[in-house]
Amino acid sequence: MENFHMQVDERLVRRAQELRPRLREMIVHPVRLVDIIPRDGDFAAVPASSLEGLEQRPLGRGDRVVFDFGEHRVGYISFTLTSSGSPADAPAHIRLKFGERPLEIAEETADYRGNISSSWLQEEFLHVDVLPTALRLPRRYAFRYMELLVLDTSPKYKVCVSDIACTAVSSGDLSAVPPLTGVPEDLTEIDRISVSTLHECMQGVFEDGPKRDRRLWIGDLRLQAQIDYLTFRNLDLVKRCLYLFAGLTMNEGRVGAGMFTEPEPRVDDTALFDYSLFFVSCLYDYWLETADEEALTDLWPTARRQIELALRELGEDDVVRDRTGWWCFLDWGEGLNKQAGAQGVLIYAIRQALLLATSAGDTESGSWLQEALTRTLAGAGRLYDEEKGLFVSGAKRQISWASQVWMVLAEVPATREERAALLTRTFAAKPEIPMNTPYMVHHLVEALILSGMQDRALQILRDYWGGMVARGADTFWEVYDPEHPAVSPYGSRAVNSYCHAWSSTPSYLIRRYLL
């Protein structure tokens, strides 16, 4: 962002830091050795030799072992390396590679040609000068599988590895999650994996993904908080994240899309139209859940400011101006026009801001917010194509899932029956721009439920998240297209996040709507 500067409210930041959680630690060990093999355009882990006696199994140049920790882990690796044979007359050179899924172990990182930094690939090259030695790697990893490859020793000796452990960390307490009862087995399993996904993302803040990007994004936070209220109920973690976003804003008090937390909290220099508005949504949900008057008093001015800034983006027709570039998210998808979806998000946030203004006793804001709602609803009407019975977006009048879903969630069609009819027409139209992420599919499922189409919503939930389960998911993924399982917005699936916050929403959908 040009001319970016950070505005700091030290009182709010101090309050956020007071709410910093204590991470729970658990020592876990690998459960087996595996081989990684190709399977149906993907890779699978199959049992290899036993772990028994591994500490006495010499490994020389080119030898490798792959450890399976049984399920997804986020934490710090330690192990012991000893020599076998003659005294070590040269350093041991080893490579460690970590993978959330088998494909990350199998794909050669030297061939990486993705469009984001290769530094996200989880591998370490170590020279070990003195043997034996106990090693603890300082970097945190997100993984289920760990490969140890011996690049070289010397002709005179080999190495043995033992005492392999991971100090797994999370601020979530799995024992606090209420169990599901009376739910079909497949939904119980989807819920379990959803809870595990959120658990792994609960660190010092709600991270979007513990592998990548390992920071707080407000679009993810909105969904994580909704799940948390029905599972872990770590309300202070939600509150901490809200105070960070309010205490560290961008130019003119705009809430940034993301937040770094180390070494000190700092807002990212990325602004997204919908993500800034989701601060309103996060506060709205938190207020309904907690009736926390301290938070409402402290944070309502920031929420109100996001509406003020967003309304500047309206044209004379009261429609959000269409723009190019990465100005609004909605979903990953090449060619997706964001105008109509952005209009829906704005209306959605204004409705929530009206309740917050009333709760905060801010009658002045309530008045202009009501006027803004009238204007933006009229603008949404101008995006409706009567002949097609669908909302269109941009100069080319694009039809997409994102546009229809956000108009439904914003209650632009006045009745539940009209909203259901709009979604039915969308299915029939088969928009050319597909949904590419669990984030967008979540919003479709919730839109269907709120439109009285529970059966169709449940079928999509089962097919979509169940599809990841069928492909071996321990935690749910950042990107999933059932027709193209290898899809990546980054040019390489090796850097996709396979434990991603916005994918954990089935727990929310099941526990809130489907029980």
Short mmCIF file of C-alpha atoms in Angstrom, two decimals:
data_model
loop_
_atom_site.label_atom_id
_atom_site.label_comp_id
_atom_site.label_asym_id
_atom_site.label_seq_id
_atom_site.Cartn_x
_atom_site.Cartn_y
_atom_site.Cartn_z
CA MET A 1 0.00 0.00 0.00
CA GLU A 2 1.43 3.36 -1.02
CA ASN A 3 2.23 5.81 1.79
CA PHE A 4 1.32 3.20 4.40
CA HIS A 5 1.65 4.13 8.03
CA MET A 6 0.43 2.38 11.15
CA GLN A 7 -1.77 4.12 13.68
CA VAL A 8 -1.26 2.85 17.22
CA ASP A 9 -3.67 3.01 20.13
CA GLU A 10 -1.35 1.96 22.93
CA ARG A 11 -4.16 1.35 25.41
CA LEU A 12 -5.90 -1.12 23.11
CA VAL A 13 -2.64 -2.86 22.22
CA ARG A 14 -1.75 -3.14 25.90
CA ARG A 15 -5.15 -4.73 26.57
CA ALA A 16 -4.55 -7.19 23.73
CA GLN A 17 -1.18 -8.16 25.17
CA GLU A 18 -2.73 -8.72 28.59
CA LEU A 19 -4.94 -11.33 26.92
CA ARG A 20 -2.04 -13.24 25.37
CA PRO A 21 -2.66 -16.94 26.07
CA ARG A 22 -0.42 -19.55 27.64
CA LEU A 23 0.34 -22.26 25.10
CA ARG A 24 -0.37 -25.82 26.17
CA GLU A 25 2.45 -28.27 25.46
CA MET A 26 2.31 -31.99 24.80
CA ILE A 27 5.23 -34.28 23.97
CA VAL A 28 4.39 -36.63 21.08
CA HIS A 29 6.44 -39.24 19.26
CA PRO A 30 6.27 -40.83 15.82
CA VAL A 31 4.06 -43.90 15.64
CA ARG A 32 5.58 -45.64 12.60
CA LEU A 33 7.89 -45.40 9.61
CA VAL A 34 6.29 -45.03 6.19
CA ASP A 35 7.13 -45.03 2.51
CA ILE A 36 5.61 -42.35 0.27
CA ILE A 37 4.24 -43.75 -2.99
CA PRO A 38 2.33 -42.28 -5.97
CA ARG A 39 -1.41 -42.96 -5.96
CA ASP A 40 -4.13 -41.63 -8.29
CA GLY A 41 -2.34 -38.39 -9.14
CA ASP A 42 -1.44 -37.84 -5.51
CA PHE A 43 0.80 -39.52 -2.97
CA ALA A 44 0.07 -41.86 -0.08
CA ALA A 45 1.94 -43.00 3.01
CA VAL A 46 2.13 -46.79 3.42
CA PRO A 47 3.63 -48.66 6.39
CA ALA A 48 7.34 -49.40 6.11
CA SER A 49 9.66 -51.01 8.65
CA SER A 50 9.07 -50.83 12.36
CA LEU A 51 10.41 -48.08 14.59
CA GLU A 52 11.83 -50.77 16.84
CA GLY A 53 15.62 -50.80 16.79
CA LEU A 54 15.85 -47.61 14.74
CA GLU A 55 18.47 -46.17 17.09
CA GLN A 56 20.79 -49.01 16.05
CA ARG A 57 20.13 -48.78 12.30
CA PRO A 58 23.05 -46.97 10.60
CA LEU A 59 22.17 -44.48 7.87
CA GLY A 60 24.70 -43.42 5.28
CA ARG A 61 24.82 -41.18 2.23
CA GLY A 62 21.48 -41.25 0.39
CA ASP A 63 19.61 -43.17 3.10
CA ARG A 64 16.31 -41.75 4.29
CA VAL A 65 13.53 -42.52 6.75
CA VAL A 66 10.07 -40.99 6.91
CA PHE A 67 8.40 -40.73 10.32
CA ASP A 68 4.63 -40.65 10.72
CA PHE A 69 3.43 -38.84 13.85
CA GLY A 70 -0.06 -40.31 13.49
CA GLU A 71 -1.91 -37.03 13.10
CA HIS A 72 -1.27 -33.37 12.37
CA ARG A 73 1.10 -31.67 14.80
CA VAL A 74 2.24 -28.08 15.35
CA GLY A 75 5.40 -27.79 17.37
CA TYR A 76 9.13 -28.15 17.85
CA ILE A 77 11.23 -31.16 16.85
CA SER A 78 14.04 -32.70 18.90
CA PHE A 79 16.15 -35.82 18.31
CA THR A 80 19.51 -37.36 19.04
CA LEU A 81 22.12 -38.12 16.39
CA THR A 82 24.95 -40.55 17.06
CA SER A 83 27.74 -42.04 14.94
CA SER A 84 28.21 -45.69 13.98
CA GLY A 85 31.54 -47.14 12.86
CA SER A 86 34.78 -45.20 13.03
CA PRO A 87 34.96 -41.83 14.80
CA ALA A 88 33.18 -39.06 12.89
CA ASP A 89 35.93 -37.47 10.83
CA ALA A 90 33.64 -35.04 8.95
CA PRO A 91 30.39 -33.29 9.78
CA ALA A 92 27.15 -35.16 9.22
CA HIS A 93 25.10 -33.35 6.60
CA ILE A 94 21.37 -34.08 6.83
CA ARG A 95 18.15 -32.71 5.43
CA LEU A 96 14.87 -32.68 7.31
CA LYS A 97 11.63 -32.21 5.41
CA PHE A 98 8.20 -31.77 6.99
CA GLY A 99 4.82 -32.34 5.38
CA GLU A 100 1.21 -31.94 6.39
CA ARG A 101 0.44 -34.41 3.61
CA PRO A 102 2.56 -37.07 1.87
CA LEU A 103 2.85 -35.02 -1.32
CA GLU A 104 5.01 -32.42 0.46
CA ILE A 105 7.54 -35.13 1.26
CA ALA A 106 7.40 -36.63 -2.23
CA GLU A 107 7.68 -33.49 -4.34
CA GLU A 108 11.22 -32.31 -4.96
CA THR A 109 11.62 -28.86 -3.44
CA ALA A 110 14.49 -28.01 -5.79
CA ASP A 111 11.95 -28.08 -8.63
CA TYR A 112 9.63 -25.56 -6.95
CA ARG A 113 8.39 -22.90 -9.37
CA GLY A 114 5.50 -21.40 -7.41
CA ASN A 115 4.65 -17.72 -7.28
CA ILE A 116 5.15 -17.23 -3.53
CA SER A 117 8.40 -17.59 -1.63
CA SER A 118 10.03 -21.02 -1.55
CA SER A 119 10.94 -20.24 2.06
CA TRP A 120 7.48 -21.56 2.99
CA LEU A 121 8.66 -25.06 2.05
CA GLN A 122 9.31 -26.83 5.33
CA GLU A 123 12.84 -28.19 5.11
CA GLU A 124 16.09 -27.74 7.00
CA PHE A 125 19.69 -28.52 6.05
CA LEU A 126 21.93 -29.24 9.03
CA HIS A 127 25.66 -29.72 9.42
CA VAL A 128 26.35 -31.57 12.66
CA ASP A 129 29.99 -31.26 13.68
CA VAL A 130 30.01 -33.18 16.96
CA LEU A 131 28.50 -36.62 17.48
CA PRO A 132 26.70 -37.73 19.51
CA THR A 133 24.51 -34.67 20.00
CA ALA A 134 20.96 -33.83 21.03
CA LEU A 135 19.28 -31.38 18.68
CA ARG A 136 16.22 -29.19 19.17
CA LEU A 137 15.24 -27.19 16.12
CA PRO A 138 14.27 -23.59 16.94
CA ARG A 139 11.66 -23.22 14.20
CA ARG A 140 8.06 -24.35 14.67
CA TYR A 141 6.67 -26.78 12.10
CA ALA A 142 3.19 -27.91 11.06
CA PHE A 143 3.29 -31.50 9.89
CA ARG A 144 2.34 -35.13 10.21
CA TYR A 145 5.30 -36.57 8.30
CA MET A 146 9.02 -35.89 8.79
CA GLU A 147 11.70 -37.16 6.44
CA LEU A 148 15.34 -37.43 7.51
CA LEU A 149 17.74 -37.75 4.56
CA VAL A 150 21.46 -38.26 5.03
CA LEU A 151 23.17 -36.11 2.42
CA ASP A 152 26.67 -37.15 3.48
CA THR A 153 28.85 -38.31 6.34
CA SER A 154 32.22 -39.76 5.29
CA PRO A 155 33.25 -43.23 4.10
CA LYS A 156 34.30 -44.08 7.67
CA TYR A 157 31.03 -43.70 9.58
CA LYS A 158 27.26 -43.55 9.43
CA VAL A 159 24.65 -41.99 11.72
CA CYS A 160 21.84 -43.30 13.88
CA VAL A 161 18.80 -41.31 14.97
CA SER A 162 16.88 -41.74 18.22
CA ASP A 163 14.74 -39.94 20.82
CA ILE A 164 12.58 -38.29 18.16
CA ALA A 165 9.89 -36.09 19.70
CA CYS A 166 7.69 -33.11 18.95
CA THR A 167 6.71 -30.60 21.60
CA ALA A 168 3.25 -29.86 20.21
CA VAL A 169 1.72 -26.49 21.11
CA SER A 170 -1.73 -24.89 21.00
CA SER A 171 -3.76 -22.47 23.10
CA GLY A 172 -6.83 -24.66 22.59
CA ASP A 173 -7.93 -27.26 25.13
CA LEU A 174 -9.49 -30.23 23.33
CA SER A 175 -10.98 -31.52 26.58
CA ALA A 176 -13.16 -28.38 26.73
CA VAL A 177 -14.95 -29.18 23.45
CA PRO A 178 -18.46 -30.59 24.03
CA PRO A 179 -18.81 -34.00 22.34
CA LEU A 180 -21.39 -34.52 19.62
CA THR A 181 -24.17 -36.98 20.36
CA GLY A 182 -26.81 -38.49 18.11
CA VAL A 183 -25.02 -37.40 14.94
CA PRO A 184 -24.34 -39.71 11.96
CA GLU A 185 -20.86 -41.20 11.87
CA ASP A 186 -19.69 -39.27 8.81
CA LEU A 187 -20.70 -35.92 10.31
CA THR A 188 -19.06 -36.86 13.60
CA GLU A 189 -15.81 -37.51 11.74
CA ILE A 190 -16.08 -34.26 9.77
CA ASP A 191 -16.70 -32.41 13.03
CA ARG A 192 -13.71 -34.10 14.70
CA ILE A 193 -11.38 -33.06 11.89
CA SER A 194 -12.83 -29.54 11.92
CA VAL A 195 -12.13 -29.22 15.64
CA SER A 196 -8.60 -30.54 15.10
CA THR A 197 -8.06 -27.96 12.36
CA LEU A 198 -9.10 -25.10 14.60
CA HIS A 199 -7.06 -26.48 17.50
CA GLU A 200 -3.88 -26.46 15.42
CA CYS A 201 -4.54 -22.85 14.34
CA MET A 202 -5.05 -21.65 17.94
CA GLN A 203 -1.67 -20.27 18.91
CA GLY A 204 -0.83 -16.82 20.34
CA VAL A 205 -3.66 -15.63 18.08
CA PHE A 206 -6.04 -17.41 15.75
CA GLU A 207 -3.61 -18.15 12.93
CA ASP A 208 -4.96 -18.69 9.44
CA GLY A 209 -2.62 -21.65 8.98
CA PRO A 210 0.20 -22.92 11.20
CA LYS A 211 2.31 -23.83 8.14
CA ARG A 212 1.57 -20.73 6.04
CA ASP A 213 0.92 -17.79 6.60
CA ARG A 214 1.18 -18.30 10.37
CA ARG A 215 -0.49 -14.99 11.19
CA LEU A 216 -3.83 -13.42 12.00
CA TRP A 217 -6.15 -12.64 9.08
CA ILE A 218 -9.51 -11.09 9.86
CA GLY A 219 -11.45 -13.05 7.24
CA ASP A 220 -10.33 -16.26 8.96
CA LEU A 221 -10.83 -14.77 12.43
CA ARG A 222 -14.51 -14.13 11.75
CA LEU A 223 -15.11 -17.82 11.05
CA GLN A 224 -12.72 -19.11 13.72
CA ALA A 225 -14.52 -17.12 16.39
CA GLN A 226 -17.90 -18.49 15.31
CA ILE A 227 -16.56 -22.04 15.63
CA ASP A 228 -14.83 -21.27 18.92
CA TYR A 229 -18.08 -20.13 20.54
CA LEU A 230 -19.50 -23.64 19.99
CA THR A 231 -16.36 -25.64 20.76
CA PHE A 232 -13.35 -24.36 22.74
CA ARG A 233 -14.97 -21.16 24.02
CA ASN A 234 -11.61 -19.43 24.27
CA LEU A 235 -13.32 -16.04 24.41
CA ASP A 236 -10.22 -14.17 25.55
CA LEU A 237 -8.39 -15.25 22.40
CA VAL A 238 -11.16 -13.77 20.26
CA LYS A 239 -11.07 -10.58 22.33
CA ARG A 240 -7.28 -10.36 22.03
CA CYS A 241 -7.49 -10.54 18.25
CA LEU A 242 -10.18 -7.86 18.10
CA TYR A 243 -8.11 -5.52 20.27
CA LEU A 244 -5.04 -6.09 18.10
CA PHE A 245 -6.92 -5.11 14.95
CA ALA A 246 -8.42 -2.03 16.62
CA GLY A 247 -5.18 -0.99 18.32
CA LEU A 248 -3.02 -1.24 15.19
CA THR A 249 -4.81 0.20 12.19
CA MET A 250 -3.76 1.48 8.79
CA ASN A 251 -4.15 4.93 7.29
CA GLU A 252 -7.32 6.76 8.41
CA GLY A 253 -8.13 4.06 10.95
CA ARG A 254 -8.72 1.32 8.38
CA VAL A 255 -8.54 -2.21 9.78
CA GLY A 256 -5.85 -4.13 7.93
CA ALA A 257 -6.43 -7.53 6.39
CA GLY A 258 -3.74 -9.23 8.44
CA MET A 259 -1.68 -8.88 11.59
CA PHE A 260 1.86 -9.97 12.46
CA THR A 261 2.49 -10.72 16.13
CA GLU A 262 6.25 -11.32 16.41
CA PRO A 263 8.52 -9.83 17.59
CA GLU A 264 5.88 -7.19 18.32
CA PRO A 265 2.34 -6.87 16.94
CA ARG A 266 2.19 -5.03 13.62
CA VAL A 267 -0.58 -4.61 11.07
CA ASP A 268 0.16 -5.83 7.55
CA ASP A 269 0.18 -3.24 4.77
CA THR A 270 -2.65 -5.03 2.92
CA ALA A 271 -6.19 -3.61 2.86
CA LEU A 272 -9.16 -5.57 1.51
CA PHE A 273 -12.64 -4.09 1.23
CA ASP A 274 -14.49 -7.11 2.62
CA TYR A 275 -11.91 -7.94 5.29
CA SER A 276 -11.99 -4.45 6.81
CA LEU A 277 -15.78 -4.70 7.04
CA PHE A 278 -15.50 -8.05 8.75
CA PHE A 279 -14.20 -6.26 11.83
CA VAL A 280 -17.83 -5.17 12.24
CA SER A 281 -18.95 -8.78 11.87
CA CYS A 282 -16.39 -10.06 14.37
CA LEU A 283 -17.46 -7.51 16.97
CA TYR A 284 -21.15 -8.19 16.26
CA ASP A 285 -20.74 -11.93 16.83
CA TYR A 286 -18.60 -11.38 19.93
CA TRP A 287 -21.13 -8.96 21.41
CA LEU A 288 -24.03 -11.37 20.84
CA GLU A 289 -22.01 -14.15 22.46
CA THR A 290 -20.63 -12.27 25.48
CA ALA A 291 -22.46 -8.96 26.05
CA ASP A 292 -18.96 -7.66 26.90
CA GLU A 293 -19.58 -3.95 27.51
CA GLU A 294 -15.88 -3.15 27.88
CA ALA A 295 -15.19 -4.52 24.41
CA LEU A 296 -18.21 -2.81 22.85
CA THR A 297 -17.20 0.57 24.29
CA ASP A 298 -13.58 0.18 23.24
CA LEU A 299 -14.14 -1.31 19.79
CA TRP A 300 -17.34 0.22 18.43
CA PRO A 301 -15.56 3.36 17.15
CA THR A 302 -13.26 1.18 15.04
CA ALA A 303 -16.21 -0.80 13.69
CA ARG A 304 -18.12 2.38 12.83
CA ARG A 305 -15.06 3.75 11.04
CA GLN A 306 -14.97 0.73 8.69
CA ILE A 307 -18.49 1.51 7.48
CA GLU A 308 -17.60 5.17 6.99
CA LEU A 309 -14.58 4.25 4.88
CA ALA A 310 -16.46 1.64 2.86
CA LEU A 311 -19.25 4.06 1.97
CA ARG A 312 -16.67 6.26 0.23
CA GLU A 313 -16.40 3.50 -2.38
CA LEU A 314 -19.99 3.98 -3.56
CA GLY A 315 -20.62 5.60 -6.91
CA GLU A 316 -23.47 7.97 -7.68
CA ASP A 317 -25.67 4.92 -8.26
CA ASP A 318 -24.95 3.70 -4.71
CA VAL A 319 -23.09 0.68 -6.07
CA VAL A 320 -19.56 -0.15 -4.94
CA ARG A 321 -17.20 1.02 -7.67
CA ASP A 322 -15.66 -1.79 -9.67
CA ARG A 323 -11.91 -1.96 -9.33
CA THR A 324 -8.99 -4.02 -10.58
CA GLY A 325 -6.25 -5.61 -8.54
CA TRP A 326 -6.47 -7.26 -5.15
CA TRP A 327 -8.90 -4.85 -3.49
CA CYS A 328 -11.48 -7.35 -2.20
CA PHE A 329 -11.10 -11.07 -1.51
CA LEU A 330 -14.41 -13.05 -1.53
CA ASP A 331 -12.66 -16.14 -2.94
CA TRP A 332 -9.63 -17.27 -4.87
CA GLY A 333 -10.59 -17.49 -8.52
CA GLU A 334 -9.00 -16.23 -11.70
CA GLY A 335 -11.29 -13.70 -13.35
CA LEU A 336 -13.71 -13.37 -10.42
CA ASN A 337 -15.27 -9.90 -10.46
CA LYS A 338 -15.79 -8.65 -6.90
CA GLN A 339 -18.23 -5.73 -7.32
CA ALA A 340 -21.54 -7.44 -6.55
CA GLY A 341 -20.08 -9.59 -3.79
CA ALA A 342 -18.54 -6.50 -2.21
CA GLN A 343 -21.95 -4.80 -2.30
CA GLY A 344 -23.41 -7.78 -0.46
CA VAL A 345 -20.69 -7.74 2.20
CA LEU A 346 -21.23 -4.01 2.76
CA ILE A 347 -24.97 -4.47 3.29
CA TYR A 348 -24.29 -7.46 5.57
CA ALA A 349 -21.93 -5.35 7.71
CA ILE A 350 -24.27 -2.34 7.82
CA ARG A 351 -27.07 -4.50 9.21
CA GLN A 352 -24.74 -5.71 11.97
CA ALA A 353 -23.45 -2.21 12.65
CA LEU A 354 -27.01 -1.02 13.24
CA LEU A 355 -27.41 -3.44 16.13
CA LEU A 356 -24.02 -2.48 17.54
CA ALA A 357 -24.89 1.23 17.35
CA THR A 358 -28.12 0.59 19.24
CA SER A 359 -26.33 -1.51 21.86
CA ALA A 360 -23.68 1.20 22.27
CA GLY A 361 -26.34 3.91 22.64
CA ASP A 362 -25.03 5.69 19.53
CA THR A 363 -28.26 7.09 18.11
CA GLU A 364 -26.47 9.49 15.76
CA SER A 365 -24.66 6.64 14.02
CA GLY A 366 -27.84 4.59 13.98
CA SER A 367 -29.53 7.31 11.93
CA TRP A 368 -26.94 7.53 9.17
CA LEU A 369 -26.45 3.77 9.15
CA GLN A 370 -30.15 3.32 8.41
CA GLU A 371 -29.82 5.77 5.55
CA ALA A 372 -26.75 3.89 4.31
CA LEU A 373 -28.69 0.62 4.38
CA THR A 374 -31.45 2.12 2.25
CA ARG A 375 -28.91 3.45 -0.26
CA THR A 376 -26.90 0.25 -0.58
CA LEU A 377 -30.02 -1.91 -0.93
CA ALA A 378 -31.13 0.35 -3.77
CA GLY A 379 -27.67 -0.02 -5.31
CA ALA A 380 -27.89 -3.80 -5.05
CA GLY A 381 -31.18 -3.65 -6.93
CA ARG A 382 -29.34 -2.05 -9.85
CA LEU A 383 -27.10 -5.11 -10.06
CA TYR A 384 -30.07 -7.45 -10.50
CA ASP A 385 -30.71 -8.78 -14.01
CA GLU A 386 -34.47 -9.28 -14.29
CA GLU A 387 -34.21 -11.52 -17.33
CA LYS A 388 -31.68 -13.89 -15.77
CA GLY A 389 -33.07 -13.59 -12.27
CA LEU A 390 -29.50 -13.24 -10.95
CA PHE A 391 -27.13 -10.54 -9.73
CA VAL A 392 -24.45 -9.45 -12.18
CA SER A 393 -21.06 -7.96 -11.41
CA GLY A 394 -18.76 -5.58 -13.25
CA ALA A 395 -18.86 -4.11 -16.72
CA LYS A 396 -19.13 -7.57 -18.29
CA ARG A 397 -22.10 -8.41 -16.05
CA GLN A 398 -20.43 -11.53 -14.71
CA ILE A 399 -22.49 -14.15 -12.89
CA SER A 400 -20.68 -15.90 -10.05
CA TRP A 401 -21.44 -17.90 -6.94
CA ALA A 402 -19.82 -15.22 -4.79
CA SER A 403 -22.23 -12.54 -6.01
CA GLN A 404 -25.38 -14.57 -5.40
CA VAL A 405 -24.29 -16.01 -2.05
CA TRP A 406 -23.35 -12.66 -0.54
CA MET A 407 -26.60 -11.07 -1.71
CA VAL A 408 -28.44 -13.89 0.07
CA LEU A 409 -26.39 -13.55 3.26
CA ALA A 410 -27.04 -9.79 3.15
CA GLU A 411 -30.78 -10.50 2.87
CA VAL A 412 -31.08 -8.43 -0.29
CA PRO A 413 -33.92 -10.62 -1.59
CA ALA A 414 -36.55 -9.67 0.96
CA THR A 415 -37.94 -13.08 1.96
CA ARG A 416 -36.50 -16.50 2.64
CA GLU A 417 -38.49 -17.88 -0.29
CA GLU A 418 -36.99 -15.32 -2.66
CA ARG A 419 -33.52 -16.12 -1.41
CA ALA A 420 -34.10 -19.84 -1.94
CA ALA A 421 -35.36 -19.16 -5.47
CA LEU A 422 -32.24 -17.11 -6.24
CA LEU A 423 -29.96 -19.94 -5.12
CA THR A 424 -32.00 -22.47 -7.10
CA ARG A 425 -31.56 -20.36 -10.23
CA THR A 426 -27.83 -20.12 -9.51
CA PHE A 427 -27.48 -23.89 -9.46
CA ALA A 428 -29.35 -24.06 -12.76
CA ALA A 429 -27.16 -21.33 -14.31
CA LYS A 430 -23.90 -23.15 -13.40
CA PRO A 431 -21.71 -20.03 -13.13
CA GLU A 432 -18.49 -20.16 -15.12
CA ILE A 433 -16.48 -18.88 -12.15
CA PRO A 434 -16.43 -21.81 -9.70
CA MET A 435 -15.96 -21.81 -5.95
CA ASN A 436 -12.30 -22.60 -5.23
CA THR A 437 -12.00 -22.63 -1.46
CA PRO A 438 -13.72 -24.09 1.59
CA TYR A 439 -14.16 -20.43 2.58
CA MET A 440 -16.58 -19.81 -0.29
CA VAL A 441 -18.26 -23.20 0.00
CA HIS A 442 -18.91 -22.44 3.68
CA HIS A 443 -20.77 -19.30 2.73
CA LEU A 444 -22.85 -21.19 0.18
CA VAL A 445 -23.78 -23.84 2.74
CA GLU A 446 -24.77 -21.21 5.30
CA ALA A 447 -26.76 -19.29 2.66
CA LEU A 448 -28.63 -22.49 1.79
CA ILE A 449 -29.41 -23.20 5.44
CA LEU A 450 -30.66 -19.65 6.07
CA SER A 451 -32.83 -19.95 2.95
CA GLY A 452 -34.56 -23.10 4.21
CA MET A 453 -32.60 -25.48 1.95
CA GLN A 454 -31.07 -27.62 4.70
CA ASP A 455 -31.08 -30.89 2.76
CA ARG A 456 -29.06 -29.43 -0.10
CA ALA A 457 -26.72 -27.70 2.34
CA LEU A 458 -26.08 -30.93 4.20
CA GLN A 459 -25.39 -32.81 0.98
CA ILE A 460 -22.82 -30.22 -0.12
CA LEU A 461 -21.17 -30.31 3.31
CA ARG A 462 -20.96 -34.10 3.16
CA ASP A 463 -19.71 -34.19 -0.42
CA TYR A 464 -17.18 -31.39 -0.09
CA TRP A 465 -15.57 -31.87 3.32
CA GLY A 466 -16.23 -35.61 3.11
CA GLY A 467 -14.22 -35.55 -0.12
CA MET A 468 -11.22 -34.27 1.81
CA VAL A 469 -11.76 -36.98 4.42
CA ALA A 470 -11.81 -39.61 1.66
CA ARG A 471 -8.47 -38.25 0.42
CA GLY A 472 -6.91 -38.74 3.84
CA ALA A 473 -7.29 -35.31 5.45
CA ASP A 474 -6.18 -35.12 9.09
CA THR A 475 -7.07 -31.43 9.07
CA PHE A 476 -9.00 -29.49 6.43
CA TRP A 477 -7.30 -27.67 3.59
CA GLU A 478 -6.96 -24.11 2.37
CA VAL A 479 -7.94 -24.98 -1.20
CA TYR A 480 -9.95 -27.94 -2.48
CA ASP A 481 -11.57 -28.49 -5.86
CA PRO A 482 -13.05 -32.01 -6.13
CA GLU A 483 -12.66 -31.90 -9.93
CA HIS A 484 -9.04 -30.69 -9.77
CA PRO A 485 -7.48 -31.93 -6.50
CA ALA A 486 -4.04 -30.56 -7.40
CA VAL A 487 -5.25 -26.96 -7.74
CA SER A 488 -3.19 -24.20 -6.12
CA PRO A 489 -3.55 -20.41 -6.26
CA TYR A 490 0.22 -20.22 -5.80
CA GLY A 491 1.38 -22.27 -8.77
CA SER A 492 2.41 -25.26 -6.64
CA ARG A 493 0.41 -27.42 -4.28
CA ALA A 494 3.57 -27.92 -2.19
CA VAL A 495 2.95 -24.51 -0.59
CA ASN A 496 -0.79 -24.94 -0.09
CA SER A 497 -1.85 -24.95 3.55
CA TYR A 498 -3.40 -28.29 4.51
CA CYS A 499 -4.49 -27.12 7.95
CA HIS A 500 -6.35 -23.91 7.37
CA ALA A 501 -8.67 -21.97 9.63
CA TRP A 502 -11.39 -21.13 7.12
CA SER A 503 -11.78 -24.84 6.39
CA SER A 504 -12.84 -25.75 9.93
CA THR A 505 -16.38 -24.36 9.66
CA PRO A 506 -18.30 -27.68 9.47
CA SER A 507 -18.16 -27.73 13.28
CA TYR A 508 -19.99 -24.40 13.31
CA LEU A 509 -22.49 -25.43 10.64
CA ILE A 510 -23.23 -28.80 12.26
CA ARG A 511 -23.40 -27.57 15.85
CA ARG A 512 -25.38 -24.41 15.16
CA TYR A 513 -27.76 -25.43 12.41
CA LEU A 514 -27.86 -29.19 11.88
CA LEU A 515 -28.15 -30.72 15.36
#
